[in-house]
Short mmCIF file of N, CA and C in Angstrom, two decimals:
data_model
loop_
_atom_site.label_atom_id
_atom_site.label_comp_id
_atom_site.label_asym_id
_atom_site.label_seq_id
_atom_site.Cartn_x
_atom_site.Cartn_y
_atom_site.Cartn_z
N UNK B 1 32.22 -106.89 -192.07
CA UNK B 1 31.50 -106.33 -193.20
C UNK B 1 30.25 -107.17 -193.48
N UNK B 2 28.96 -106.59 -194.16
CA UNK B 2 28.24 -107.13 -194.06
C UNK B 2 27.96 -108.06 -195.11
N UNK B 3 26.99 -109.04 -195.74
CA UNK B 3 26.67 -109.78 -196.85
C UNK B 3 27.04 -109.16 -198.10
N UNK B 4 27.13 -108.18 -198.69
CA UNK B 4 27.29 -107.11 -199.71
C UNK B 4 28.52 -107.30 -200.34
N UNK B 5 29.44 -107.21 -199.38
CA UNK B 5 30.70 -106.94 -200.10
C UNK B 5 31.34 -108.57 -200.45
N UNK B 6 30.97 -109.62 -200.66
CA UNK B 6 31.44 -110.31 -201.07
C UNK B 6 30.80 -110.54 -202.66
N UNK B 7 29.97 -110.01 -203.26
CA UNK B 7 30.01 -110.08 -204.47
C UNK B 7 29.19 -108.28 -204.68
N UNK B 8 29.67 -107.80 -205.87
CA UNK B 8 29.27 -105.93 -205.37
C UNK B 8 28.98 -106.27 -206.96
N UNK B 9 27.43 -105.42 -207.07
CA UNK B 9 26.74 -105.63 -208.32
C UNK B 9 27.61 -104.44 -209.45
N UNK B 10 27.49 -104.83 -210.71
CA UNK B 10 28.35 -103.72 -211.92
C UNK B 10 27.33 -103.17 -212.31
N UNK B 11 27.38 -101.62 -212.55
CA UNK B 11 26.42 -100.88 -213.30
C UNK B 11 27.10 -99.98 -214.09
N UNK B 12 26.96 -100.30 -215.42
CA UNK B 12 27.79 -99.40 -216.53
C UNK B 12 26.28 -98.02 -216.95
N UNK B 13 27.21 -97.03 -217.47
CA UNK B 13 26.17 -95.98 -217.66
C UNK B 13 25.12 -96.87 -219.17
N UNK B 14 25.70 -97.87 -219.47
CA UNK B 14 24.25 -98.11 -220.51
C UNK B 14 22.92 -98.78 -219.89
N UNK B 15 23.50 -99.21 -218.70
CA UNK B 15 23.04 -100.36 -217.77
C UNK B 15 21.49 -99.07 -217.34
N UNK B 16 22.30 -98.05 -216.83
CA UNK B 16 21.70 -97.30 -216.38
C UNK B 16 20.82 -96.12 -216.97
N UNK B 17 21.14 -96.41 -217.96
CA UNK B 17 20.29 -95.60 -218.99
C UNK B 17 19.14 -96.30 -219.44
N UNK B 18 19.27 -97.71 -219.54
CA UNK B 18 18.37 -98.37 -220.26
C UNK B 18 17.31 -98.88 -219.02
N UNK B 19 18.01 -98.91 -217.62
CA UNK B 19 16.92 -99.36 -216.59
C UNK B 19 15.42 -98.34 -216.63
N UNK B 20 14.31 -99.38 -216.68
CA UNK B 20 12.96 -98.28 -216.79
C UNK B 20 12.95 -97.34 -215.41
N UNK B 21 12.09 -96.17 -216.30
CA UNK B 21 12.44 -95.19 -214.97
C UNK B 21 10.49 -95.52 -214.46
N UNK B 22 10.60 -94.94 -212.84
CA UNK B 22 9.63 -94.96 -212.32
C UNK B 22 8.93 -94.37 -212.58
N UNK B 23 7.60 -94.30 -213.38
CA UNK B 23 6.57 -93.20 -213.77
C UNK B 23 5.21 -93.76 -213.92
N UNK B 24 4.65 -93.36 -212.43
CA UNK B 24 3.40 -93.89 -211.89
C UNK B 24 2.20 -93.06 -212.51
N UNK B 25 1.27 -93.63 -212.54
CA UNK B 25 -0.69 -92.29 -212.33
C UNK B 25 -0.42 -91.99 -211.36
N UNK B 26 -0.10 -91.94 -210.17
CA UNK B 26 -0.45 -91.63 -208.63
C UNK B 26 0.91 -91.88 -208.14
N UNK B 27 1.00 -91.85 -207.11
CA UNK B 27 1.45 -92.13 -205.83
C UNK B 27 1.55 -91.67 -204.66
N UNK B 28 0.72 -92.27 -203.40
CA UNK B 28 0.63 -91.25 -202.33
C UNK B 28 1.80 -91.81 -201.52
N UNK B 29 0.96 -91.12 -200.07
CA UNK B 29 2.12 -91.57 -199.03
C UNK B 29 1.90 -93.23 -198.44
N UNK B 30 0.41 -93.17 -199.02
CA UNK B 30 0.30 -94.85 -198.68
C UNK B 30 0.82 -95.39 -199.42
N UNK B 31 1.05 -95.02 -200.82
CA UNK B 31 2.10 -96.11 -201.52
C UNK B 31 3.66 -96.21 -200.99
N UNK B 32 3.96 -94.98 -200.60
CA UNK B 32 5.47 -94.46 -200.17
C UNK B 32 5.44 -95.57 -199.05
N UNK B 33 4.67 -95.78 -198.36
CA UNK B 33 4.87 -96.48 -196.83
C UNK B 33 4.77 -97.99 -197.77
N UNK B 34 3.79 -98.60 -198.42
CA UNK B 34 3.82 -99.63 -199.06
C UNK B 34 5.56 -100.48 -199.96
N UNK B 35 6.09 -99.05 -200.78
CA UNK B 35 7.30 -99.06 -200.97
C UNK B 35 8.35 -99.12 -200.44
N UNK B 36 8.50 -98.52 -198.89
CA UNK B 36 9.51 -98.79 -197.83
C UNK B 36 9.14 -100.19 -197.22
N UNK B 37 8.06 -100.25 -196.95
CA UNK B 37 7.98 -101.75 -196.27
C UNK B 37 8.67 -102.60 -197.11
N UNK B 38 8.18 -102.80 -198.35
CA UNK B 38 9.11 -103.59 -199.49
C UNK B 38 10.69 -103.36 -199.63
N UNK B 39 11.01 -102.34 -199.32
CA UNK B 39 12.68 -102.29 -199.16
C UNK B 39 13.27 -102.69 -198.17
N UNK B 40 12.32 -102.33 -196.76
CA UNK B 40 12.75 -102.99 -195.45
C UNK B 40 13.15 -104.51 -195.91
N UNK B 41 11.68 -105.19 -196.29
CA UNK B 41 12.04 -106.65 -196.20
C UNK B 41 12.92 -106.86 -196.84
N UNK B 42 13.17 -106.58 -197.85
CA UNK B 42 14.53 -106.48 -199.02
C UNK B 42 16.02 -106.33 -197.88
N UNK B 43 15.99 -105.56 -196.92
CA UNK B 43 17.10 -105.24 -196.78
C UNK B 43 17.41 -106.20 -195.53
N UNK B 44 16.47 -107.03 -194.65
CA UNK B 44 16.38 -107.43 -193.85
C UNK B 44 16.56 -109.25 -194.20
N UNK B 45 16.12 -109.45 -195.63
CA UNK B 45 16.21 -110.72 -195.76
C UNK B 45 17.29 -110.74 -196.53
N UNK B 46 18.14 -109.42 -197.10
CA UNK B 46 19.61 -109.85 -197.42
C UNK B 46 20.67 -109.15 -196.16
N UNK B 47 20.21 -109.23 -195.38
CA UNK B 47 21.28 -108.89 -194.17
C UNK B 47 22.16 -107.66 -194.41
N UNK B 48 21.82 -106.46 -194.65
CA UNK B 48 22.11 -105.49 -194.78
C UNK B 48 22.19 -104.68 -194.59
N UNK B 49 22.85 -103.66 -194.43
CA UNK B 49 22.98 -102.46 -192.95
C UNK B 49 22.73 -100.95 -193.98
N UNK B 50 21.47 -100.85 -194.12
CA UNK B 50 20.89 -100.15 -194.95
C UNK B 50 20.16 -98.82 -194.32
N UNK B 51 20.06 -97.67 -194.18
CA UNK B 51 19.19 -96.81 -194.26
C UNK B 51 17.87 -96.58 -195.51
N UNK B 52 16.94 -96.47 -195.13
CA UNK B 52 16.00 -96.09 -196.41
C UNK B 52 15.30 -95.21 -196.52
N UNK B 53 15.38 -93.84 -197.35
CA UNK B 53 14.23 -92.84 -197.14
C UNK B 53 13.27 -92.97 -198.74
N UNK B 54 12.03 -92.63 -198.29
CA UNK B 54 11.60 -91.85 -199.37
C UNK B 54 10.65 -90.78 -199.15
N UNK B 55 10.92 -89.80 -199.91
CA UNK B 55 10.61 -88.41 -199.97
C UNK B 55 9.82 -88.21 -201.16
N UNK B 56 8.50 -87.33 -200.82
CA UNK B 56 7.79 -87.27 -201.85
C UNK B 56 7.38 -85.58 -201.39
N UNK B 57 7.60 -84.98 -202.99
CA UNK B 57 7.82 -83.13 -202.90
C UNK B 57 7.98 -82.68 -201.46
N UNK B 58 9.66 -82.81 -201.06
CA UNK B 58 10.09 -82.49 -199.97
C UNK B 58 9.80 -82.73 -198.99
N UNK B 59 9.09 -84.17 -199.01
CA UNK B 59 8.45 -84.79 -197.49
C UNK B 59 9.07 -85.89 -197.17
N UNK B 60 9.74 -86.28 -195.87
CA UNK B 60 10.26 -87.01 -195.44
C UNK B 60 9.15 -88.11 -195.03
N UNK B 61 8.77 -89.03 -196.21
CA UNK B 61 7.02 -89.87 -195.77
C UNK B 61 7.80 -91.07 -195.39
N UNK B 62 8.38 -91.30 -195.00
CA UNK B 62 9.09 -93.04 -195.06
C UNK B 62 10.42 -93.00 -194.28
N UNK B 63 11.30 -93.38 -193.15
CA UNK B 63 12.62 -93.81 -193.14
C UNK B 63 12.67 -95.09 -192.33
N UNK B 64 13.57 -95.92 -192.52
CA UNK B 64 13.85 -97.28 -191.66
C UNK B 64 15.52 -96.67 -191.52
N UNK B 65 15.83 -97.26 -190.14
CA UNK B 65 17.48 -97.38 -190.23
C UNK B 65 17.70 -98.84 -189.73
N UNK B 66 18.46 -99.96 -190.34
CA UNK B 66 18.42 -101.00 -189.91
C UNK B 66 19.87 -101.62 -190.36
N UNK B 67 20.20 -102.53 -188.87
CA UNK B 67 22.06 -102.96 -188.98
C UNK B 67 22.36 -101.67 -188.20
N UNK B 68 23.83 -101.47 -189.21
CA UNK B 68 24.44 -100.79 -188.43
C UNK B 68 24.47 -99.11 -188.52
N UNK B 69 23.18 -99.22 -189.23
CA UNK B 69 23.02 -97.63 -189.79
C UNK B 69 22.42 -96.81 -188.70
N UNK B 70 23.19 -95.41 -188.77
CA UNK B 70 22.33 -94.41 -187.61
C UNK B 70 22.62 -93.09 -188.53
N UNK B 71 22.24 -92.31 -187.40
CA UNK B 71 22.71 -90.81 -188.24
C UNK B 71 23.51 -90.30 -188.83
N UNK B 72 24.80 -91.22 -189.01
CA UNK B 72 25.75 -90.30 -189.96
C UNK B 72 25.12 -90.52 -191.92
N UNK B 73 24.46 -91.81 -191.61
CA UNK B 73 23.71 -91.88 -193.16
C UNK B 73 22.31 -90.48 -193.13
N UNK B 74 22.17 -90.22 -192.60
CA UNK B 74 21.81 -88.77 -193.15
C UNK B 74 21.88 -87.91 -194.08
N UNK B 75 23.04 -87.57 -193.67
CA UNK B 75 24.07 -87.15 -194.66
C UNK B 75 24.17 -87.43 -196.25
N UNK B 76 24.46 -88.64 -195.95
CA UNK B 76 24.27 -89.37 -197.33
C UNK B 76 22.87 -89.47 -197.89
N UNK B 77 22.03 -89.65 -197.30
CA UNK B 77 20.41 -89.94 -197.65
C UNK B 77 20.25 -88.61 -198.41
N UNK B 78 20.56 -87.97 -197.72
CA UNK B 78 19.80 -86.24 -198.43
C UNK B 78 20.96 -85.68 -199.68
N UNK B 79 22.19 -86.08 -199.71
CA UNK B 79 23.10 -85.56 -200.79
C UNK B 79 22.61 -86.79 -202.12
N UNK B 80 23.00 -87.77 -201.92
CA UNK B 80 22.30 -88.80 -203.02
C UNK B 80 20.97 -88.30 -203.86
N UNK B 81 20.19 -88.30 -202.96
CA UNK B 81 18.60 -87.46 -202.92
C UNK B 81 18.48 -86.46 -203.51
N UNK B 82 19.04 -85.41 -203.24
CA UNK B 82 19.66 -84.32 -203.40
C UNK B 82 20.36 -83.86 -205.72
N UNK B 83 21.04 -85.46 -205.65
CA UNK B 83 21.94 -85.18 -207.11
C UNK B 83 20.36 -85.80 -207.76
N UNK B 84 19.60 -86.73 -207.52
CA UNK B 84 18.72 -87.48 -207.95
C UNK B 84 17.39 -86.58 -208.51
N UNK B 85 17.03 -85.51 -207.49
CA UNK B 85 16.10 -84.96 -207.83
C UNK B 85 17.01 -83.38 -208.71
N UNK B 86 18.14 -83.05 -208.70
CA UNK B 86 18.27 -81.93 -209.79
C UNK B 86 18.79 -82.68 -211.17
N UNK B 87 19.31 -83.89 -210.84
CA UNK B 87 19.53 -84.17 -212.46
C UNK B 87 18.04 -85.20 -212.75
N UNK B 88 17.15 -85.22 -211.91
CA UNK B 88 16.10 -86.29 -212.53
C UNK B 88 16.80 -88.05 -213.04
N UNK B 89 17.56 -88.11 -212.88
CA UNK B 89 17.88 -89.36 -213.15
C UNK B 89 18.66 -89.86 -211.47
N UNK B 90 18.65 -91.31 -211.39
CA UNK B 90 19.47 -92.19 -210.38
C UNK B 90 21.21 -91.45 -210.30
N UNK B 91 21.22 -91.45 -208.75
CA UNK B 91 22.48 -90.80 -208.52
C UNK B 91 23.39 -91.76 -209.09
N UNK B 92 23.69 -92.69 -209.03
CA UNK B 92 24.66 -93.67 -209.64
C UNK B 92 24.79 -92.86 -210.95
N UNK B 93 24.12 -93.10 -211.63
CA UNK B 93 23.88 -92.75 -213.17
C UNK B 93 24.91 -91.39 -213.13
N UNK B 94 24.42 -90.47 -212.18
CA UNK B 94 25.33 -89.06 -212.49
C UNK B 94 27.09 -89.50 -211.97
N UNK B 95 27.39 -90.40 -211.10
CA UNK B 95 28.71 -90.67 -210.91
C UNK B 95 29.06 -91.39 -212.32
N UNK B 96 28.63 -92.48 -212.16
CA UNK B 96 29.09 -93.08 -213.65
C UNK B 96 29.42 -92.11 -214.98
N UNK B 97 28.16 -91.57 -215.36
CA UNK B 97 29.05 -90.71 -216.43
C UNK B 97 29.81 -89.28 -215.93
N UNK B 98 29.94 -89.06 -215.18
CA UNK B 98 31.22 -88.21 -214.78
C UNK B 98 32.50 -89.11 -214.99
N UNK B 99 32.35 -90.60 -214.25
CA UNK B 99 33.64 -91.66 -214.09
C UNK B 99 34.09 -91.69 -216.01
N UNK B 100 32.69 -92.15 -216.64
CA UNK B 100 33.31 -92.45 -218.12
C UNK B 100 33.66 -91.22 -218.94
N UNK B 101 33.40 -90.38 -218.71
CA UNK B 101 33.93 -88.79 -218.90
C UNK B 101 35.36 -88.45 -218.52
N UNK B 102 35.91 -88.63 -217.50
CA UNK B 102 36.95 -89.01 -216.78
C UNK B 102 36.77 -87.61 -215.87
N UNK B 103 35.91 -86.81 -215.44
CA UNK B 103 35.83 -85.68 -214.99
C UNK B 103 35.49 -85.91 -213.47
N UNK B 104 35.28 -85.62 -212.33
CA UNK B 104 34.88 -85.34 -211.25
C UNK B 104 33.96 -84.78 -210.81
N UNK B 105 32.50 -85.17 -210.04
CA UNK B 105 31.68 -84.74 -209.97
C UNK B 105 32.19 -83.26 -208.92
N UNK B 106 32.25 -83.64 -208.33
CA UNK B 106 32.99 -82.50 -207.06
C UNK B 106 33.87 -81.47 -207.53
N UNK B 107 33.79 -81.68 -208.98
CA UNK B 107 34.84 -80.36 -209.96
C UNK B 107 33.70 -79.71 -210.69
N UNK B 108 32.48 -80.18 -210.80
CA UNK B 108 31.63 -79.74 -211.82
C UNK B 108 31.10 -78.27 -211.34
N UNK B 109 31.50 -77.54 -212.17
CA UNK B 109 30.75 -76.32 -211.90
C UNK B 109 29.21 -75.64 -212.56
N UNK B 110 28.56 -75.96 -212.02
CA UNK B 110 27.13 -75.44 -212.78
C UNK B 110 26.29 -74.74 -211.75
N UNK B 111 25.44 -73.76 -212.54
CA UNK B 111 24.42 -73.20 -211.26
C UNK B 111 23.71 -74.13 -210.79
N UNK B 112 23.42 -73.88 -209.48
CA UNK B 112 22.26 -74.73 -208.83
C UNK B 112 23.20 -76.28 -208.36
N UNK B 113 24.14 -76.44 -208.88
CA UNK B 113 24.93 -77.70 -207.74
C UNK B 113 25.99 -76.91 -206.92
N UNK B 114 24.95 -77.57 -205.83
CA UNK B 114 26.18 -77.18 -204.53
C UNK B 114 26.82 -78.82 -203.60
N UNK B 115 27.91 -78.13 -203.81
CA UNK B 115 28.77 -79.66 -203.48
C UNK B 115 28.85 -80.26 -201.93
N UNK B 116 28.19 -79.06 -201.42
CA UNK B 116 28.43 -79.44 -199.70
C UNK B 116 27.20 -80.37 -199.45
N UNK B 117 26.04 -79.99 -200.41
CA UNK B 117 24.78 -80.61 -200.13
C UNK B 117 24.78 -81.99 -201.06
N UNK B 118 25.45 -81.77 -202.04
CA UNK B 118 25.13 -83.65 -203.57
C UNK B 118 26.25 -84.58 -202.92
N UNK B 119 25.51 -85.36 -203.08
CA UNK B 119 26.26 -86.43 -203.02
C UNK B 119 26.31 -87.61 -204.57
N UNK B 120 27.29 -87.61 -205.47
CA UNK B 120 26.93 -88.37 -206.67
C UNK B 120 28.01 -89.81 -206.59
N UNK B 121 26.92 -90.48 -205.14
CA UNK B 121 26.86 -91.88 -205.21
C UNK B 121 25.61 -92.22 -205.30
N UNK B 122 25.83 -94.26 -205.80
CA UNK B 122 24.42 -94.44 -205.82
C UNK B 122 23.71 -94.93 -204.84
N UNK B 123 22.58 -95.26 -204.76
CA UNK B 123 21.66 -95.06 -203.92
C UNK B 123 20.18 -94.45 -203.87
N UNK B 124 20.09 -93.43 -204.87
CA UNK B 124 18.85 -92.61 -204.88
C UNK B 124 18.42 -93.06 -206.72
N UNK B 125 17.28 -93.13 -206.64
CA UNK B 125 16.32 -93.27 -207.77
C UNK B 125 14.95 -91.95 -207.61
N UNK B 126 15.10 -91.70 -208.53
CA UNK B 126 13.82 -90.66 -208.76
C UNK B 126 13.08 -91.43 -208.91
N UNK B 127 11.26 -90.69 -208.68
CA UNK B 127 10.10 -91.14 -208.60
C UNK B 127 9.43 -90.01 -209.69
N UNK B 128 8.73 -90.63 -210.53
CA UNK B 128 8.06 -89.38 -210.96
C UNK B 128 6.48 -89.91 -211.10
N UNK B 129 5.83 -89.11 -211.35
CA UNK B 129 4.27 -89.40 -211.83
C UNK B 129 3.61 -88.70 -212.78
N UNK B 130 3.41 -89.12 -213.56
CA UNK B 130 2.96 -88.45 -215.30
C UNK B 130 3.70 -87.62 -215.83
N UNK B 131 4.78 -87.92 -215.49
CA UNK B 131 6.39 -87.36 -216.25
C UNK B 131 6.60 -86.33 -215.41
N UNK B 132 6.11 -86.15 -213.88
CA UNK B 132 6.60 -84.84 -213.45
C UNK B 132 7.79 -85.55 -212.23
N UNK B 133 8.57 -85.01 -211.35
CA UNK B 133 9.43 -85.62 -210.82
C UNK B 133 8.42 -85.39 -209.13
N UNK B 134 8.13 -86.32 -208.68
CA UNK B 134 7.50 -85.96 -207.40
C UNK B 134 8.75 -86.78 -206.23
N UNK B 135 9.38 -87.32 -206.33
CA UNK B 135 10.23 -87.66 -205.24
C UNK B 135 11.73 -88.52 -205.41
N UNK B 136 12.09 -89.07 -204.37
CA UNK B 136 12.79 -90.37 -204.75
C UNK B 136 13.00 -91.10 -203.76
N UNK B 137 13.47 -92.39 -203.62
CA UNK B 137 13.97 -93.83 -202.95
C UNK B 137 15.24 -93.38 -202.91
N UNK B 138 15.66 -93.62 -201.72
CA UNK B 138 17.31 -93.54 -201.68
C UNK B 138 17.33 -94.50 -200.15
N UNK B 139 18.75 -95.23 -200.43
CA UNK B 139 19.68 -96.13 -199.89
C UNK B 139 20.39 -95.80 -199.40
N UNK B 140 21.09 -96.35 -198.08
CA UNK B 140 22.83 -95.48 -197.47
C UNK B 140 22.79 -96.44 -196.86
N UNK B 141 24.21 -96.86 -196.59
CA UNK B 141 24.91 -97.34 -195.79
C UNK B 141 25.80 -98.95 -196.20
N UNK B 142 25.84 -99.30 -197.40
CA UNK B 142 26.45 -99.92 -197.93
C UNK B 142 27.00 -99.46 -199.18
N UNK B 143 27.82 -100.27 -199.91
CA UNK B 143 28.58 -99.71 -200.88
C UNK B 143 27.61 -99.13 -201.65
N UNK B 144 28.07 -98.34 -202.45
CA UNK B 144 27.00 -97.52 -203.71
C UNK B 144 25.98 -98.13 -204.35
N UNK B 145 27.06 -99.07 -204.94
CA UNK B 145 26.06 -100.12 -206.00
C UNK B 145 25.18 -100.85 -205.36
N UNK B 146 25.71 -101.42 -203.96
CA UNK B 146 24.25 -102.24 -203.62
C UNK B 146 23.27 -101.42 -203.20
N UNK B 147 23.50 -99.93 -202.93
CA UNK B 147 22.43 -99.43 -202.53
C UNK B 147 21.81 -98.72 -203.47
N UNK B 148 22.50 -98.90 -204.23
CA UNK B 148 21.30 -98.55 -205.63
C UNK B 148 20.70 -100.29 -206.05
N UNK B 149 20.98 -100.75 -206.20
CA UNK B 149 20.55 -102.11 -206.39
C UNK B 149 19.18 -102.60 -205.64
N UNK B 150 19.55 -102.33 -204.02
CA UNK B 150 18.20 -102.19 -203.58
C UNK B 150 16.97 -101.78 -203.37
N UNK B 151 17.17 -99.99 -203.71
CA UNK B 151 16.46 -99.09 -204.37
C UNK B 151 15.59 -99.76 -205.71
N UNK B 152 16.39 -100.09 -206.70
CA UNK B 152 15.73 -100.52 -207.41
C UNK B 152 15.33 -101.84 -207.45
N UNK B 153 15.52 -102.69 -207.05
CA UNK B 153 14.44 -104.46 -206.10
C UNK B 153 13.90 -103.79 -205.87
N UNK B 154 13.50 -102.95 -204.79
CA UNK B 154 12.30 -102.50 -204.17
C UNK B 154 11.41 -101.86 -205.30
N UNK B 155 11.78 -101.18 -206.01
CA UNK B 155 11.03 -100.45 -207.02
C UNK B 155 10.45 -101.80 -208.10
N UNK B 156 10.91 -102.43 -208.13
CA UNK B 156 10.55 -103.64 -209.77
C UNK B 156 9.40 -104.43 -208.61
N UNK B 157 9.88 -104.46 -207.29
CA UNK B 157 9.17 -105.68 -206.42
C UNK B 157 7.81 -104.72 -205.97
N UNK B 158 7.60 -103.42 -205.89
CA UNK B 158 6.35 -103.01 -205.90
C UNK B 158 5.48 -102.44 -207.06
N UNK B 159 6.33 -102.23 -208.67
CA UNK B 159 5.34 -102.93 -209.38
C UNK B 159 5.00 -104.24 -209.79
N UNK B 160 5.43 -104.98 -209.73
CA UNK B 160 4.94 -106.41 -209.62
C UNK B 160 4.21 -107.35 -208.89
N UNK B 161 3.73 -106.17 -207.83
CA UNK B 161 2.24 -106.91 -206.63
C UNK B 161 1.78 -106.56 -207.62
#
């Protein structure tokens, strides 16, 4: 197993409510590529077997697969992705309050979620720009939490150049 699982970060739904959300003037695909590079190194200098996409209005502008990640994180990349951009908030966030609800995401019945396609682990963070939702960062291939964890390092570490 890789570096990760010997200490696995806690994210309670207040945790996650109160984390700032991403809401840029801009963002192109040169920032998107600027933002993956920053997650690469992130994922490379904590030894981590990470997939990384980011998608901006249905564009696949960015992926690294690095460790032991290959195509079955796919899967995961686009269902995470997937819960992130219909509820607008971090997929974590939608497991968690299902968990403190005591309900099951995979029981939820509403129009427009389809369960073969969401995935409500974490990993994915929405992107928006002047309050509209233009994409998101998403993580696979380690436990939930760290891959939401890294998602968001990468996000705090490219506003702070």
């Amino acid at each position: 197993m890789s570096a990760a699982s010997s200490s696995l970060p806690v994210f309670t739904v207040d945790d996650l409510e109160e984390a700032p959300v991403f809401d840029a003037e801009s963002f192109s695909k040169s920032d998107a590529l600027d933002l993956g590079v920053i997650a690469a190194d992130l994922v490379r200098s904590r030894g981590l077997d990470l997939a990384v996409d980011i998608v901006l209005a249905g564009d696949l502008v960015f992926r690294v697969k690095l460790g032991a990640t290959g195509p079955e994180n796919d899967f995961w990349l686009a269902g995470k992705a997937a819960v992130a951009v219909y509820f607008g908030v971090p997929s974590l966030l939608v497991r968690r309050r299902h968990e403190a609800a005591g309900t099951r995401f995979d029981e939820l019945d509403e129009p427009g979620v389809d369960h073969a396609a969401m995935r409500a682990h974490g990993g994915s963070i929405p992107l928006f720009v002047r309050g509209e939702l233009l994409g998101t960062i998403t993580a696979s291939g380690e436990p939930d939490v760290v891959d939401h964890q890294l998602a968001a390092d990468a996000l705090a570490a490219y506003l702070a150049r």
